[in-house]
Short mmCIF file of C-alpha atoms in Angstrom, two decimals:
data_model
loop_
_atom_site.label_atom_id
_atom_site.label_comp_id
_atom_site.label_asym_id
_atom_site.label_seq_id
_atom_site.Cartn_x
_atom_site.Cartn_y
_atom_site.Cartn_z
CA UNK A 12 0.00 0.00 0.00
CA UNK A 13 1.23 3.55 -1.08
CA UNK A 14 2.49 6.04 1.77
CA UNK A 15 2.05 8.59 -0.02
CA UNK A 16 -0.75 11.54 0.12
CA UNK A 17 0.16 13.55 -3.27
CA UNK A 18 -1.82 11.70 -6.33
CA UNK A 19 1.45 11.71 -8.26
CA UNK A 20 3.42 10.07 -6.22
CA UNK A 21 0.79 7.41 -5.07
CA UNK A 22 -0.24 6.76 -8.86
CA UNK A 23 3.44 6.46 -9.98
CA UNK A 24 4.61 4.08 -6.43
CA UNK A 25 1.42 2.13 -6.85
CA UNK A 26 1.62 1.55 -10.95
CA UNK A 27 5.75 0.45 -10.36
CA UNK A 28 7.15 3.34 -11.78
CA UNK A 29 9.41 4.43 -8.89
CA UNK A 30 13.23 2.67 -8.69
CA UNK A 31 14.66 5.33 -6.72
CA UNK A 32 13.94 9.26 -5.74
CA UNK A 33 16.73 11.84 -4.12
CA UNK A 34 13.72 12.68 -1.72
CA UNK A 35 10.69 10.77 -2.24
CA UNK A 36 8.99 12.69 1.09
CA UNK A 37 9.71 16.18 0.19
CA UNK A 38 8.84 15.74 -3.39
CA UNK A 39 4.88 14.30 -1.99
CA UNK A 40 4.87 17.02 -0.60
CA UNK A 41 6.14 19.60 -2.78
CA UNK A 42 3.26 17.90 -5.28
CA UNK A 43 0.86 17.74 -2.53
CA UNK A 44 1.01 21.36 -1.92
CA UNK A 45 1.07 22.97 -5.61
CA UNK A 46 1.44 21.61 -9.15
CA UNK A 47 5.13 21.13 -10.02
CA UNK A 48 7.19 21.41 -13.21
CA UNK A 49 8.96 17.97 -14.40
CA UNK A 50 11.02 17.26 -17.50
CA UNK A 51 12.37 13.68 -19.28
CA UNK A 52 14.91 14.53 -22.04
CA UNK A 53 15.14 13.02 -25.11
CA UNK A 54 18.04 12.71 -27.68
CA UNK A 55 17.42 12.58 -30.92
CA UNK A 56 19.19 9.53 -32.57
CA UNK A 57 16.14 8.18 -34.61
CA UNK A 58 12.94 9.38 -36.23
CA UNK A 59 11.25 7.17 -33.66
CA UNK A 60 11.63 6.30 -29.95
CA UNK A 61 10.54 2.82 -29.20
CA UNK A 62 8.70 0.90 -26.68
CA UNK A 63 12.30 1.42 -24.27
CA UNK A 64 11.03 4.89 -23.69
CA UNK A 65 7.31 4.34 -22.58
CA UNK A 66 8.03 4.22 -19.32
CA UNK A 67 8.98 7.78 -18.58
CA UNK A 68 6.51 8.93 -21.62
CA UNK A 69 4.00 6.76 -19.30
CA UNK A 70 5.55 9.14 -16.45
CA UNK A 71 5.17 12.06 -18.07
CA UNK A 72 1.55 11.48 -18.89
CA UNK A 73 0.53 10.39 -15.10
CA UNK A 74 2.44 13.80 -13.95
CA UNK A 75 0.04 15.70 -16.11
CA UNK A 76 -3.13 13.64 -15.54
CA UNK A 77 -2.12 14.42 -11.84
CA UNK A 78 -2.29 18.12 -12.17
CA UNK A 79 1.40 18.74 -12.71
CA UNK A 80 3.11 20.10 -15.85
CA UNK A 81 5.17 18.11 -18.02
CA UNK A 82 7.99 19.19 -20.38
CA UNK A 83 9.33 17.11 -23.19
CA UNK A 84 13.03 17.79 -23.65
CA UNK A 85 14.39 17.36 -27.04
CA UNK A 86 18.10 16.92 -27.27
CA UNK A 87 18.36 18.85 -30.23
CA UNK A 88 21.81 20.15 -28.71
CA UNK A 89 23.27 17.16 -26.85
CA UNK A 90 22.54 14.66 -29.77
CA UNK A 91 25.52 16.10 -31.27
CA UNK A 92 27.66 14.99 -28.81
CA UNK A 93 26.25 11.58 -27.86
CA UNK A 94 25.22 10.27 -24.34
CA UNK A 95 27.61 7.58 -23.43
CA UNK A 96 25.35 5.82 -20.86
CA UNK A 97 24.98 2.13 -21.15
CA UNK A 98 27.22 2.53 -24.37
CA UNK A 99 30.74 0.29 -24.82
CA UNK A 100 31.56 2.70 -27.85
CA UNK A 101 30.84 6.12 -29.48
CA UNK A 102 27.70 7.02 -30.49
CA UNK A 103 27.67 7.86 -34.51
CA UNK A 104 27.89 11.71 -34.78
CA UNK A 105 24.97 12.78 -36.56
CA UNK A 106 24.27 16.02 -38.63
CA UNK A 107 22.35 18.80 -37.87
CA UNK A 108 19.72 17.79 -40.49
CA UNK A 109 19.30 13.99 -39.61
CA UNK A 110 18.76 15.52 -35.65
CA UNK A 111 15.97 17.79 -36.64
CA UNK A 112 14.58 15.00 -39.20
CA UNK A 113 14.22 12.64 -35.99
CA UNK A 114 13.25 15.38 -33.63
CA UNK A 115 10.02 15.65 -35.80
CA UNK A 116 8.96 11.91 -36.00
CA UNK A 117 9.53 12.16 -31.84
CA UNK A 118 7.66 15.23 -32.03
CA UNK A 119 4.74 13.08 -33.79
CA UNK A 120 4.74 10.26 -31.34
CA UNK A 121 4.66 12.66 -28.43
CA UNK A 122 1.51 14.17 -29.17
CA UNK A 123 -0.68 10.91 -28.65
CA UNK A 124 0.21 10.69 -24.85
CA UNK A 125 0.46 14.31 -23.84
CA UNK A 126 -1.78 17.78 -24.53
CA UNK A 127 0.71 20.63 -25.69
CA UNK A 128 -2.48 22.64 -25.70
CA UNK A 129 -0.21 25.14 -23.28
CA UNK A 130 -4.17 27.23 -22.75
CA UNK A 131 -5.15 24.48 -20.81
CA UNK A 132 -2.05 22.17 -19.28
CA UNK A 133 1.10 24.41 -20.04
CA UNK A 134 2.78 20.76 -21.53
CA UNK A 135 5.66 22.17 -23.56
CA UNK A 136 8.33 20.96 -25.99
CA UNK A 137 11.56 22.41 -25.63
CA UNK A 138 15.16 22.06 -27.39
CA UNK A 139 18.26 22.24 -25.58
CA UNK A 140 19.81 23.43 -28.77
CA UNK A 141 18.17 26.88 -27.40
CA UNK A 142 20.96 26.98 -24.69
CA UNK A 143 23.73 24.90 -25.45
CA UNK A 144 24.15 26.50 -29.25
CA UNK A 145 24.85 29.65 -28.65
CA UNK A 146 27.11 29.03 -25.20
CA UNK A 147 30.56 30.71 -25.04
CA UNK A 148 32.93 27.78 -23.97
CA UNK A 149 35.53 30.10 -22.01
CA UNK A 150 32.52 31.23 -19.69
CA UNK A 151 30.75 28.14 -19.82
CA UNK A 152 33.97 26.47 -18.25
CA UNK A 153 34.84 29.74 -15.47
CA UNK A 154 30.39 29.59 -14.43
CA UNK A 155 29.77 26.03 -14.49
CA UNK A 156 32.41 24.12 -15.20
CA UNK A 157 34.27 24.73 -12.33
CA UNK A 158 31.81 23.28 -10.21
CA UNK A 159 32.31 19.81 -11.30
CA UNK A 160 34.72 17.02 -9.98
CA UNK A 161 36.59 15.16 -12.11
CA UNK A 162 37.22 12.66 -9.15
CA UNK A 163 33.00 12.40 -8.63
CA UNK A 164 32.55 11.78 -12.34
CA UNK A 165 35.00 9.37 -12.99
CA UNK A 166 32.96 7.26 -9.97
CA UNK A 167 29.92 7.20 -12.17
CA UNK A 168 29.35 3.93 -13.70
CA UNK A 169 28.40 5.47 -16.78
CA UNK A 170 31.68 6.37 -17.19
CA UNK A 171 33.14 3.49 -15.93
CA UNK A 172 32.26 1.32 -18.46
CA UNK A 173 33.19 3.49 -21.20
CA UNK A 174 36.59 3.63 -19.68
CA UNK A 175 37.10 0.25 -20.28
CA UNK A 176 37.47 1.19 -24.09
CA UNK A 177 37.55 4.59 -24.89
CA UNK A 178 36.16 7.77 -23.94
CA UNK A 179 35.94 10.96 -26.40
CA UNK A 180 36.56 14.32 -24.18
CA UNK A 181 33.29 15.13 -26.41
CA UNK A 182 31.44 12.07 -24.58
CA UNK A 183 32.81 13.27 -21.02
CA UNK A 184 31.28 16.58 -21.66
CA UNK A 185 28.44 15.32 -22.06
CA UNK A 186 26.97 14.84 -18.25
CA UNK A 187 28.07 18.70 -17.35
CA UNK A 188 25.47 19.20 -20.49
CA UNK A 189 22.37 17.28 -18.97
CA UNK A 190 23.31 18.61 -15.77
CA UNK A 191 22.87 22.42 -17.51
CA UNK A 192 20.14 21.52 -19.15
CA UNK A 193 18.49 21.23 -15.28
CA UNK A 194 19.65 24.45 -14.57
CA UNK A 195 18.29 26.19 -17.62
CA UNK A 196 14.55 24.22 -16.84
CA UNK A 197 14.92 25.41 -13.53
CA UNK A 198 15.50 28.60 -14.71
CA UNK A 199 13.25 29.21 -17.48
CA UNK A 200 10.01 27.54 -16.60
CA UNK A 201 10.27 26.19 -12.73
CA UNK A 202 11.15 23.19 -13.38
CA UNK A 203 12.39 21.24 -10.01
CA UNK A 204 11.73 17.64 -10.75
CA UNK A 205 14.13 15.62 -13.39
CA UNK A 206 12.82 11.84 -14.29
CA UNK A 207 14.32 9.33 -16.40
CA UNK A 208 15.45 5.68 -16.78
CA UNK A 209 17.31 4.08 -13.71
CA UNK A 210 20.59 4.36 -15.87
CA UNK A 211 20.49 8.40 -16.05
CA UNK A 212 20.67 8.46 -12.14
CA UNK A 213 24.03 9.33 -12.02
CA UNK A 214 23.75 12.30 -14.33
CA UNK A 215 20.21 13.65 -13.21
CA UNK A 216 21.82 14.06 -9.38
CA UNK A 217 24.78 15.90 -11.35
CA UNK A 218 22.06 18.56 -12.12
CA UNK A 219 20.70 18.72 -8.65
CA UNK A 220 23.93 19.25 -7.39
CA UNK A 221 24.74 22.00 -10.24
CA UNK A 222 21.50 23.50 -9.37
CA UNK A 223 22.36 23.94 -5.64
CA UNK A 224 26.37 25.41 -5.79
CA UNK A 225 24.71 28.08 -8.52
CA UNK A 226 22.14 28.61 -5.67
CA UNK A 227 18.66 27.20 -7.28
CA UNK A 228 16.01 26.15 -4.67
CA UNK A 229 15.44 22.97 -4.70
CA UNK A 230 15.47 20.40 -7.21
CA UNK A 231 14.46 16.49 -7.10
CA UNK A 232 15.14 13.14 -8.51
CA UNK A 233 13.16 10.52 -9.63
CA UNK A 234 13.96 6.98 -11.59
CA UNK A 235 12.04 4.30 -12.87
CA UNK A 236 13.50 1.24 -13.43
CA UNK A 237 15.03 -0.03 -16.57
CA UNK A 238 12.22 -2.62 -17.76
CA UNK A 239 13.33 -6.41 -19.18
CA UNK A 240 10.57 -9.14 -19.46
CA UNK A 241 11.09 -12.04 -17.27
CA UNK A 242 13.01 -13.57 -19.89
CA UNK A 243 15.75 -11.27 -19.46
CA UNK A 244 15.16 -9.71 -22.83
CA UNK A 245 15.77 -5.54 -23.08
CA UNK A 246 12.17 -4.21 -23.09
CA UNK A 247 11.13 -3.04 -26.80
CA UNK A 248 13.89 -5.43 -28.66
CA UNK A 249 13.04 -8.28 -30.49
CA UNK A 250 14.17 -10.81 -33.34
CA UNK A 251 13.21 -8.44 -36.02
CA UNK A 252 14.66 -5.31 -34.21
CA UNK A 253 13.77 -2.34 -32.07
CA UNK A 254 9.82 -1.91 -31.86
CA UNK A 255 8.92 1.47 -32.78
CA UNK A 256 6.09 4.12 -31.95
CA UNK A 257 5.86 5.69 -35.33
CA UNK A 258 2.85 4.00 -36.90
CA UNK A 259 4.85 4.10 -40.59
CA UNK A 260 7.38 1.70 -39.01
CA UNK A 261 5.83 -0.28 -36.63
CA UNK A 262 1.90 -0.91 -37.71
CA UNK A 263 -1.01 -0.98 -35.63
CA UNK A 264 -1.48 -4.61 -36.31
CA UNK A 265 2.32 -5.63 -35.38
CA UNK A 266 2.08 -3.00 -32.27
CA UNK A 267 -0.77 -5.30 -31.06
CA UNK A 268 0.98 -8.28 -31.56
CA UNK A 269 3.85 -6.89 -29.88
CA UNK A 270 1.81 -6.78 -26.69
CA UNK A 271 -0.21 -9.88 -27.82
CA UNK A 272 2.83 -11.84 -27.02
CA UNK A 273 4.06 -10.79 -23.79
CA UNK A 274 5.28 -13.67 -21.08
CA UNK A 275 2.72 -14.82 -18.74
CA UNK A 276 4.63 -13.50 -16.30
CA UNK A 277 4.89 -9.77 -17.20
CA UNK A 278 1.40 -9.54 -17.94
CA UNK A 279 0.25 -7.76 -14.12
CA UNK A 280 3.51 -5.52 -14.17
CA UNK A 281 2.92 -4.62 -17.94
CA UNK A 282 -1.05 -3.40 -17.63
CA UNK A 283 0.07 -1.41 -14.46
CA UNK A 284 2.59 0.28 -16.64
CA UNK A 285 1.35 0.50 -19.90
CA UNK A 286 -2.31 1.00 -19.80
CA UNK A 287 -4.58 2.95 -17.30
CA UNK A 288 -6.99 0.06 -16.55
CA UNK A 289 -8.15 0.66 -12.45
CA UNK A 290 -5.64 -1.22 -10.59
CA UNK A 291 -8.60 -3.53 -9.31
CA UNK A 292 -8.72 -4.68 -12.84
CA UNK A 293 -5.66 -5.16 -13.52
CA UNK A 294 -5.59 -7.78 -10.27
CA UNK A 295 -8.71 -9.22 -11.71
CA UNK A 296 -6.78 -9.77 -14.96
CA UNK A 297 -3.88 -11.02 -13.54
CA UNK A 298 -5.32 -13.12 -11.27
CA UNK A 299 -6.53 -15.55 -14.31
CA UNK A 300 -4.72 -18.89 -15.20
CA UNK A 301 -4.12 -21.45 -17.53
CA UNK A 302 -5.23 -20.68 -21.10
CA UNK A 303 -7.52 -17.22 -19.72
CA UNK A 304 -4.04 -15.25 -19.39
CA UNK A 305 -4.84 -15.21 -23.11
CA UNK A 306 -7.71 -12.88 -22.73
CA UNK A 307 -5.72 -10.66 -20.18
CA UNK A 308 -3.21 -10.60 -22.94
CA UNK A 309 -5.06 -9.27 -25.21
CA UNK A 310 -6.82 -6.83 -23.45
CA UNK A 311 -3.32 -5.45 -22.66
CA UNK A 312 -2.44 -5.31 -26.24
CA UNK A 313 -5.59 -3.20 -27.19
CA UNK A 314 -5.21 -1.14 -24.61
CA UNK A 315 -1.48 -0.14 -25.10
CA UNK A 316 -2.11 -0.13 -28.91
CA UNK A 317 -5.50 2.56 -28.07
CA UNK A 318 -3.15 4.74 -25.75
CA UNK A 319 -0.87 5.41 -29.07
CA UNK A 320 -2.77 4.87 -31.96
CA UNK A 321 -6.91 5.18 -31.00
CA UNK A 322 -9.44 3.20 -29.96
CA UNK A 323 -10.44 2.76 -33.74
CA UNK A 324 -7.24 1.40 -34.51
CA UNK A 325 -6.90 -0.77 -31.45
CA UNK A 326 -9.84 -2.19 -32.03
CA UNK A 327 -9.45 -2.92 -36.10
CA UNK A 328 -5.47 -4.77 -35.32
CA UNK A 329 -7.25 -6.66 -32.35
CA UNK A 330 -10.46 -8.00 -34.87
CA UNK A 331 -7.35 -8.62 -37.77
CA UNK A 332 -6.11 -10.77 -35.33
CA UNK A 333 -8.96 -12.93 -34.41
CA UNK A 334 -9.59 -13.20 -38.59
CA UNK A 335 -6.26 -14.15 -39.07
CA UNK A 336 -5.57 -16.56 -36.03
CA UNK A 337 -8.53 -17.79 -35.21
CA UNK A 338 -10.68 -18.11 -38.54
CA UNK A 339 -7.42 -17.89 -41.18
CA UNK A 340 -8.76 -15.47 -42.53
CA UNK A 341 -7.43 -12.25 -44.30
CA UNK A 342 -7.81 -8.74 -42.41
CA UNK A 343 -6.86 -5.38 -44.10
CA UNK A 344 -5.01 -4.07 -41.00
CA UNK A 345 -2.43 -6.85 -41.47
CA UNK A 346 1.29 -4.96 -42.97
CA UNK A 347 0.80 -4.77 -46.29
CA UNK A 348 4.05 -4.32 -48.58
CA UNK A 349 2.77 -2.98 -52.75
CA UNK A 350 4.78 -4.50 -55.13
CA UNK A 351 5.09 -3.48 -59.25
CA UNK A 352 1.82 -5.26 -61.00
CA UNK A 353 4.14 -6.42 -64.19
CA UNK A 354 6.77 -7.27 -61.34
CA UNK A 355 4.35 -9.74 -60.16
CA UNK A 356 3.61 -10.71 -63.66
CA UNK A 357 7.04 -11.79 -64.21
CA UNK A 358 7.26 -14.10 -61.41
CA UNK A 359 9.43 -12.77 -58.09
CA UNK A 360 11.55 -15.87 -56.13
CA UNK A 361 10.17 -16.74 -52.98
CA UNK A 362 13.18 -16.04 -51.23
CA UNK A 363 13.37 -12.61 -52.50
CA UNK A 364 9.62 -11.82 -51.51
CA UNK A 365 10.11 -12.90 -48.02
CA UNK A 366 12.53 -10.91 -47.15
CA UNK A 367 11.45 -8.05 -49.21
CA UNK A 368 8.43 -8.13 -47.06
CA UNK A 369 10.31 -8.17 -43.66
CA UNK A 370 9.87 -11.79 -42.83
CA UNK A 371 13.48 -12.87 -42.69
CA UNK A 372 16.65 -11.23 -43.13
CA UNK A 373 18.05 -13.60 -45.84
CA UNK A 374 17.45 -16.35 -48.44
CA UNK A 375 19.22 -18.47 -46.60
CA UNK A 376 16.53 -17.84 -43.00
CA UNK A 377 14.13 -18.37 -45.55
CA UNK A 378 15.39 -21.85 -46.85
CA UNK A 379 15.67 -22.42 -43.07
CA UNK A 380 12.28 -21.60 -42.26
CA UNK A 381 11.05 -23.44 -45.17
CA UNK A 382 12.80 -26.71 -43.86
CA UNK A 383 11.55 -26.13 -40.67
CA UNK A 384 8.14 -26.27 -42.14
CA UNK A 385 7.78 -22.18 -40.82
CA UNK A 386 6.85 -20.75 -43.73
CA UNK A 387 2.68 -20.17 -45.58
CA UNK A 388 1.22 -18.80 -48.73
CA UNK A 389 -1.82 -17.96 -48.68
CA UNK A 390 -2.01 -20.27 -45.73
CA UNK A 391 -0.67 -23.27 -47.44
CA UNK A 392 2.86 -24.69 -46.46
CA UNK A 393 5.82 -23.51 -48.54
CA UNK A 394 7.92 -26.93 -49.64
CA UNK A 395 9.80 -25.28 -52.38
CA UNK A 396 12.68 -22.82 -51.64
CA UNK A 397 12.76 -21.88 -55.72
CA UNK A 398 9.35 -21.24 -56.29
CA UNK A 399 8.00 -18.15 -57.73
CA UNK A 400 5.19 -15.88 -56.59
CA UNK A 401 3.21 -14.46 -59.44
CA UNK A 402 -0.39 -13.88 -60.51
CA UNK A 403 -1.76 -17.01 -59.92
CA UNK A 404 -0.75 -16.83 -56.41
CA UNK A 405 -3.39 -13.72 -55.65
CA UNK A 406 -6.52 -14.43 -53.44
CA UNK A 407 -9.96 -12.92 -54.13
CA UNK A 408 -8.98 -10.32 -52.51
CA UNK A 409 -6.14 -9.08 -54.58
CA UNK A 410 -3.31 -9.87 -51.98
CA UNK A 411 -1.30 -12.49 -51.59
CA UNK A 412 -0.41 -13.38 -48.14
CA UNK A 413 2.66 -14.68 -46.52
CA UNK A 414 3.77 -15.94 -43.30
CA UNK A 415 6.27 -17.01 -40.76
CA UNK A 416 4.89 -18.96 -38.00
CA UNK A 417 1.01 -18.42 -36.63
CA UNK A 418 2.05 -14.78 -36.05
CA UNK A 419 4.10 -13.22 -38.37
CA UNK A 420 2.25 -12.02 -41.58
CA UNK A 421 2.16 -9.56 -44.36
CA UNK A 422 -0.12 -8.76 -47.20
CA UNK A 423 1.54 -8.49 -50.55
CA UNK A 424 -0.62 -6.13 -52.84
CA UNK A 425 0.16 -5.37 -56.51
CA UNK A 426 0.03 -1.66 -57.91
#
């Protein structure tokens, strides 16, 4: 049971968001007393973030449902020197143009779990490219510099590891960055709470400390913990690569699934952090056994999938599923790849199609899969690693469908 009074704090301790806080009791009661200003930064390394980051969006979202203020920090400024947390080599150095490119499909992502509508919740996106960009080094070193230990940083394990191989002076700099970038919040817009993943403790208390030698009132700390399934597997990774929250490269349909397949075992820890289901319901859910976890799964899967894409959406991937699984049927939300008509007309190798479609990485995983009896056609068993896919091939649909396993499929539709 939560011992805490503020809503934030109980919704976030009860939901297992909480790993550790610099001062969980003076932070209840600082959001207890008024609303409070709290950031999560964001560097800008793809034109997505994934399903790693939903926790702290998942944070951010709870702080403002809770009557607090969120603020979405873009790294639009310390993408170009590359965080070097949990990372046994550089980052690749990116140019100003790829940075803004990805800071837009982040942008887009962002805006189906929190309202920037600043008339009514005062959300706001900001860039530290505002700040950092125009910085003169010499008195950036003589005003803040100089309140940093080398002897304190080199204790972070952050650093640590990268020591073990190299680390750029460009890298280094970067925690006396994300430490500024508290100050600047602090500064500009109130800001005196700093969240993040479990692994950006180190640095976020670098920032509280910054805040109080240049004499800021002050500021708090708050983690959530780095989330693997019980397998062990990094949260958001899979077989076929990082699962994204951009609907153009990760579909409705395969966003479902996603969730669809979570471990019995994550299933309670996963609807308390990924969906807003009453808590009561989510022990209801959890509670099932045997072959009902099914139905709890699945209920996860269109709830997480409505939070980011709609209801409407949620809805359609979770019916495409039942056709396809259940009746073998063919459902228009499944991925669908378009492929030249006269292409098709000539015949395209098996191999070739499969992996054009995302199925498998290479001819030879699909002469694998094949022998392992893994691989459909329209749901017929593929025998025949040299076959050809042409016209006869289409259903009365149109499409022509192709799978890998009972859960992997993709529509292929000539244009």
């Amino acid at each position: 049971m939560s011992v805490y009074k503020s809503d934030l704090m109980q919704v976030l301790s009860e939901r297992g968001f909480i790993h550790q806080c610099s001062d969980p009791e003076a932070l209840d009661q600082a959001a207890l007393t008024a609303p409070i200003t709290s950031y999560v930064g964001y560097d800008c390394t793809a034109p997505s973030l994934h399903v790693g980051s939903l926790v702290s969006i998942m944070m951010l979202r709870w702080l403002q449902k809770s009557g607090h203020r969120p603020i979405v920090l873009m790294g639009g400024g310390t993408t170009r020197v590359g965080d070097p947390t949990g990372k046994d080599e550089s980052r690749k150095l990116l140019t100003n143009d790829e940075i803004e490119s990805n800071k837009s499909g982040i942008r887009e992502v962002f805006s189906q779990f929190i309202n920037f509508d600043e008339a009514t919740s005062g959300a706001i996106m900001v860039d530290n490219a505002d700040w950092l960009t125009p910085l003169n080094y010499i008195d950036f070193l003589r005003d803040v510099g100089r309140h940093f230990s080398i002897n304190r940083m080199l204790s972070f394990d952050s650093v640590k590891i990268r020591l073990e191989h190299e680390l750029s002076f460009l890298e280094f700099n970067y925690m006396i960055l994300q430490a500024y970038d508290y100050v600047e919040l602090a500064r500009r817009y109130g800001c005196t709470l700093q969240m993040g993943g479990s692994d950006q403790w180190g640095n976020i208390i670098n920032g509280i400390d910054l805040g109080r030698r240049m004499g800021l009132p002050q500021l708090y700390a708050l983690t959530c913990p780095l989330i693997t399934t019980s397998s062990g597997a990094k949260m958001g990774k899979t077989a076929q690569g990082a699962v994204w929250l951009k609907a153009d490269m990760k579909s409705p349909y395969e966003y479902w699934q996603f969730w669809r397949n979570t471990e019995d075992a994550d299933v309670a820890r996963f609807l308390k952090l990924f969906t807003e289901l009453p808590l009561d319901e989510v022990a209801r859910l959890a509670a099932l056994g045997g072959s009902e976890i099914n139905e709890a799964k699945k209920i996860l899967a269109t709830e997480a999938t409505t939070l980011l894409h709609g209801r409407a959406a949620a809805d359609e991937a979770a019916e495409a599923s039942r056709r396809t699984f259940e009746e073998g049927g063919l459902a228009d939300a499944l991925p669908t790849i378009e492929v030249p008509a006269a292409e098709l007309a000539a015949g395209i190798a098996l191999t070739a199609l499969f992996v054009r479609a995302g199925l498998a990485s290479s001819n030879g995983e699909v002469r694998r899969a094949i022998g392992n009896q893994a691989l459909s056609v329209n749901d017929r068993r593929v025998k025949d690693p040299a076959a050809t896919i042409g016209p006869a091939d289409l259903t009365a649909s149109g499409v022509i469908k192709l799978s890998h396993g009972r859960k992997k499929h993709v529509l292929i539709k000539p244009v």
